[in-house]
Amino acid sequence: MLPLMFTACNKFENSSDSAKIKFLLTDAPGNFKQVNIDVQAVKVIMNDSIYDLETNQGIYNLLDFVNGKDTVLVTDEIPSGMLSQIRLVLGDNNTVMVDSVVYDLKTPSAQQSGLKLKVNEDSS
């Protein structure tokens, strides 16, 4: 089993009706040569509604983002209110390399409804 591979950082800048949000992808070092995830979308649940955010799609090797390095997945604006959940939706091209052997990384729920991260933060 892999350790937690996605860490979301968010920043809110308040205004009366909207908040700016930013998600960064980062990881901790591990005993792998590569951990590739196929990021298709980032969604948030705000005020009981699902919002699709403008996402920098692509296949990311998480080991490129260790020891304080990161990359921006999303910079977007959302309505002010209660941010209850972040969903990271992955595609089919997820792999892990151990000892020069590449294995498919199975993430069935992340490919359907998204890897769910509970937040429960008020952005207003």
PDB file of C-alpha atoms in Angstrom:
ATOM      1  CA  MET A   1       0.000   0.000   0.000  1.00  0.00           C
ATOM      2  CA  LEU A   2       1.266   3.473  -0.889  1.00  0.00           C
ATOM      3  CA  PRO A   3       1.489   6.312   1.597  1.00  0.00           C
ATOM      4  CA  LEU A   4      -0.746   9.339   1.143  1.00  0.00           C
ATOM      5  CA  MET A   5       0.400  10.853  -2.123  1.00  0.00           C
ATOM      6  CA  PHE A   6      -1.653  14.015  -2.495  1.00  0.00           C
ATOM      7  CA  THR A   7      -1.554  16.952  -0.170  1.00  0.00           C
ATOM      8  CA  ALA A   8      -3.816  19.863  -0.909  1.00  0.00           C
ATOM      9  CA  CYS A   9      -2.989  23.326   0.266  1.00  0.00           C
ATOM     10  CA  ASN A  10      -5.594  26.004  -0.068  1.00  0.00           C
ATOM     11  CA  LYS A  11      -5.572  29.742   0.352  1.00  0.00           C
ATOM     12  CA  PHE A  12      -8.672  31.884   0.554  1.00  0.00           C
ATOM     13  CA  GLU A  13      -8.775  35.573  -0.147  1.00  0.00           C
ATOM     14  CA  ASN A  14     -12.144  36.799   1.044  1.00  0.00           C
ATOM     15  CA  SER A  15     -14.474  38.978  -0.912  1.00  0.00           C
ATOM     16  CA  SER A  16     -18.203  39.361  -0.489  1.00  0.00           C
ATOM     17  CA  ASP A  17     -19.298  36.601  -2.881  1.00  0.00           C
ATOM     18  CA  SER A  18     -16.241  34.581  -3.848  1.00  0.00           C
ATOM     19  CA  ALA A  19     -12.956  33.193  -2.613  1.00  0.00           C
ATOM     20  CA  LYS A  20      -9.736  32.420  -4.467  1.00  0.00           C
ATOM     21  CA  ILE A  21      -8.490  28.874  -4.038  1.00  0.00           C
ATOM     22  CA  LYS A  22      -5.163  27.275  -4.904  1.00  0.00           C
ATOM     23  CA  PHE A  23      -4.215  23.584  -4.723  1.00  0.00           C
ATOM     24  CA  LEU A  24      -0.596  22.445  -4.750  1.00  0.00           C
ATOM     25  CA  LEU A  25       0.644  18.904  -5.331  1.00  0.00           C
ATOM     26  CA  THR A  26       3.471  17.729  -3.057  1.00  0.00           C
ATOM     27  CA  ASP A  27       4.696  14.477  -1.525  1.00  0.00           C
ATOM     28  CA  ALA A  28       7.134  12.979   0.944  1.00  0.00           C
ATOM     29  CA  PRO A  29      10.104  10.854  -0.163  1.00  0.00           C
ATOM     30  CA  GLY A  30       9.413   7.118  -0.457  1.00  0.00           C
ATOM     31  CA  ASN A  31      10.995   3.827  -1.460  1.00  0.00           C
ATOM     32  CA  PHE A  32       9.918   4.147  -5.075  1.00  0.00           C
ATOM     33  CA  LYS A  33      11.678   5.227  -8.247  1.00  0.00           C
ATOM     34  CA  GLN A  34       8.493   6.799  -9.645  1.00  0.00           C
ATOM     35  CA  VAL A  35       4.900   7.335  -8.563  1.00  0.00           C
ATOM     36  CA  ASN A  36       2.930   8.660 -11.527  1.00  0.00           C
ATOM     37  CA  ILE A  37      -0.631   9.904 -11.202  1.00  0.00           C
ATOM     38  CA  ASP A  38      -2.852  10.924 -14.102  1.00  0.00           C
ATOM     39  CA  VAL A  39      -4.619  14.073 -12.867  1.00  0.00           C
ATOM     40  CA  GLN A  40      -7.789  14.736 -14.852  1.00  0.00           C
ATOM     41  CA  ALA A  41      -9.755  17.123 -12.636  1.00  0.00           C
ATOM     42  CA  VAL A  42     -10.086  18.726  -9.248  1.00  0.00           C
ATOM     43  CA  LYS A  43     -13.583  19.298  -7.911  1.00  0.00           C
ATOM     44  CA  VAL A  44     -14.790  20.859  -4.694  1.00  0.00           C
ATOM     45  CA  ILE A  45     -18.022  20.577  -2.798  1.00  0.00           C
ATOM     46  CA  MET A  46     -19.018  24.065  -1.671  1.00  0.00           C
ATOM     47  CA  ASN A  47     -22.304  24.815   0.049  1.00  0.00           C
ATOM     48  CA  ASP A  48     -23.556  21.330  -0.978  1.00  0.00           C
ATOM     49  CA  SER A  49     -22.825  21.970  -4.701  1.00  0.00           C
ATOM     50  CA  ILE A  50     -20.043  20.351  -6.777  1.00  0.00           C
ATOM     51  CA  TYR A  51     -17.786  22.726  -8.727  1.00  0.00           C
ATOM     52  CA  ASP A  52     -15.364  21.617 -11.445  1.00  0.00           C
ATOM     53  CA  LEU A  53     -12.206  23.694 -11.140  1.00  0.00           C
ATOM     54  CA  GLU A  54      -9.871  24.673 -13.955  1.00  0.00           C
ATOM     55  CA  THR A  55      -7.189  22.001 -13.477  1.00  0.00           C
ATOM     56  CA  ASN A  56      -3.652  21.672 -14.850  1.00  0.00           C
ATOM     57  CA  GLN A  57      -4.189  18.156 -16.195  1.00  0.00           C
ATOM     58  CA  GLY A  58      -1.346  15.757 -16.812  1.00  0.00           C
ATOM     59  CA  ILE A  59       0.656  12.824 -15.567  1.00  0.00           C
ATOM     60  CA  TYR A  60       2.721  13.877 -12.565  1.00  0.00           C
ATOM     61  CA  ASN A  61       5.592  11.936 -10.990  1.00  0.00           C
ATOM     62  CA  LEU A  62       5.016  12.659  -7.293  1.00  0.00           C
ATOM     63  CA  LEU A  63       8.704  12.161  -6.563  1.00  0.00           C
ATOM     64  CA  ASP A  64       9.375  15.354  -8.539  1.00  0.00           C
ATOM     65  CA  PHE A  65       7.581  17.189  -5.712  1.00  0.00           C
ATOM     66  CA  VAL A  66       9.370  16.193  -2.487  1.00  0.00           C
ATOM     67  CA  ASN A  67      11.477  18.061   0.073  1.00  0.00           C
ATOM     68  CA  GLY A  68       9.515  21.285  -0.185  1.00  0.00           C
ATOM     69  CA  LYS A  69       8.936  21.207  -3.957  1.00  0.00           C
ATOM     70  CA  ASP A  70       5.410  21.439  -5.326  1.00  0.00           C
ATOM     71  CA  THR A  71       3.408  22.252  -8.423  1.00  0.00           C
ATOM     72  CA  VAL A  72       0.136  24.117  -8.842  1.00  0.00           C
ATOM     73  CA  LEU A  73      -2.839  21.970  -9.847  1.00  0.00           C
ATOM     74  CA  VAL A  74      -5.535  24.627  -9.480  1.00  0.00           C
ATOM     75  CA  THR A  75      -5.851  28.380  -9.118  1.00  0.00           C
ATOM     76  CA  ASP A  76      -9.502  29.307  -9.350  1.00  0.00           C
ATOM     77  CA  GLU A  77     -12.337  31.216  -7.765  1.00  0.00           C
ATOM     78  CA  ILE A  78     -15.202  29.605  -5.875  1.00  0.00           C
ATOM     79  CA  PRO A  79     -18.267  30.946  -4.069  1.00  0.00           C
ATOM     80  CA  SER A  80     -17.735  31.948  -0.450  1.00  0.00           C
ATOM     81  CA  GLY A  81     -19.111  29.528   2.083  1.00  0.00           C
ATOM     82  CA  MET A  82     -18.449  26.055   3.456  1.00  0.00           C
ATOM     83  CA  LEU A  83     -15.833  23.996   1.589  1.00  0.00           C
ATOM     84  CA  SER A  84     -16.652  20.462   2.692  1.00  0.00           C
ATOM     85  CA  GLN A  85     -14.713  18.273   0.279  1.00  0.00           C
ATOM     86  CA  ILE A  86     -12.003  18.212  -2.389  1.00  0.00           C
ATOM     87  CA  ARG A  87     -12.079  15.515  -5.059  1.00  0.00           C
ATOM     88  CA  LEU A  88      -8.994  14.594  -7.078  1.00  0.00           C
ATOM     89  CA  VAL A  89     -10.158  12.766 -10.218  1.00  0.00           C
ATOM     90  CA  LEU A  90      -7.519  10.510 -11.782  1.00  0.00           C
ATOM     91  CA  GLY A  91      -7.334   8.955 -15.232  1.00  0.00           C
ATOM     92  CA  ASP A  92      -6.213   5.436 -16.202  1.00  0.00           C
ATOM     93  CA  ASN A  93      -2.448   6.078 -16.463  1.00  0.00           C
ATOM     94  CA  ASN A  94      -1.359   5.695 -12.821  1.00  0.00           C
ATOM     95  CA  THR A  95       1.815   3.714 -12.159  1.00  0.00           C
ATOM     96  CA  VAL A  96       4.431   3.054  -9.530  1.00  0.00           C
ATOM     97  CA  MET A  97       8.023   1.955 -10.232  1.00  0.00           C
ATOM     98  CA  VAL A  98       9.794  -0.227  -7.677  1.00  0.00           C
ATOM     99  CA  ASP A  99      13.228  -1.732  -8.404  1.00  0.00           C
ATOM    100  CA  SER A 100      12.945  -0.738 -12.101  1.00  0.00           C
ATOM    101  CA  VAL A 101       9.632  -2.610 -12.494  1.00  0.00           C
ATOM    102  CA  VAL A 102       6.530  -0.552 -13.366  1.00  0.00           C
ATOM    103  CA  TYR A 103       3.215  -1.604 -11.803  1.00  0.00           C
ATOM    104  CA  ASP A 104      -0.246  -0.277 -12.556  1.00  0.00           C
ATOM    105  CA  LEU A 105      -1.580   1.747  -9.655  1.00  0.00           C
ATOM    106  CA  LYS A 106      -5.252   0.877  -9.200  1.00  0.00           C
ATOM    107  CA  THR A 107      -7.408   3.755  -8.005  1.00  0.00           C
ATOM    108  CA  PRO A 108     -11.004   2.795  -8.930  1.00  0.00           C
ATOM    109  CA  SER A 109     -12.913   5.348  -6.840  1.00  0.00           C
ATOM    110  CA  ALA A 110     -10.438   8.118  -7.755  1.00  0.00           C
ATOM    111  CA  GLN A 111     -11.190   7.453 -11.412  1.00  0.00           C
ATOM    112  CA  GLN A 112     -14.958   7.582 -10.928  1.00  0.00           C
ATOM    113  CA  SER A 113     -16.000  10.076  -8.261  1.00  0.00           C
ATOM    114  CA  GLY A 114     -12.496  11.207  -7.257  1.00  0.00           C
ATOM    115  CA  LEU A 115     -10.152  10.667  -4.331  1.00  0.00           C
ATOM    116  CA  LYS A 116     -12.085  12.408  -1.563  1.00  0.00           C
ATOM    117  CA  LEU A 117     -10.426  14.700   0.961  1.00  0.00           C
ATOM    118  CA  LYS A 118     -12.650  15.999   3.774  1.00  0.00           C
ATOM    119  CA  VAL A 119     -12.000  19.656   4.560  1.00  0.00           C
ATOM    120  CA  ASN A 120     -14.980  21.333   6.288  1.00  0.00           C
ATOM    121  CA  GLU A 121     -13.567  24.881   6.194  1.00  0.00           C
ATOM    122  CA  ASP A 122     -15.483  28.137   5.940  1.00  0.00           C
ATOM    123  CA  SER A 123     -14.106  30.373   3.191  1.00  0.00           C
ATOM    124  CA  SER A 124     -16.072  33.462   4.142  1.00  0.00           C
TER     125      SER A 124
END
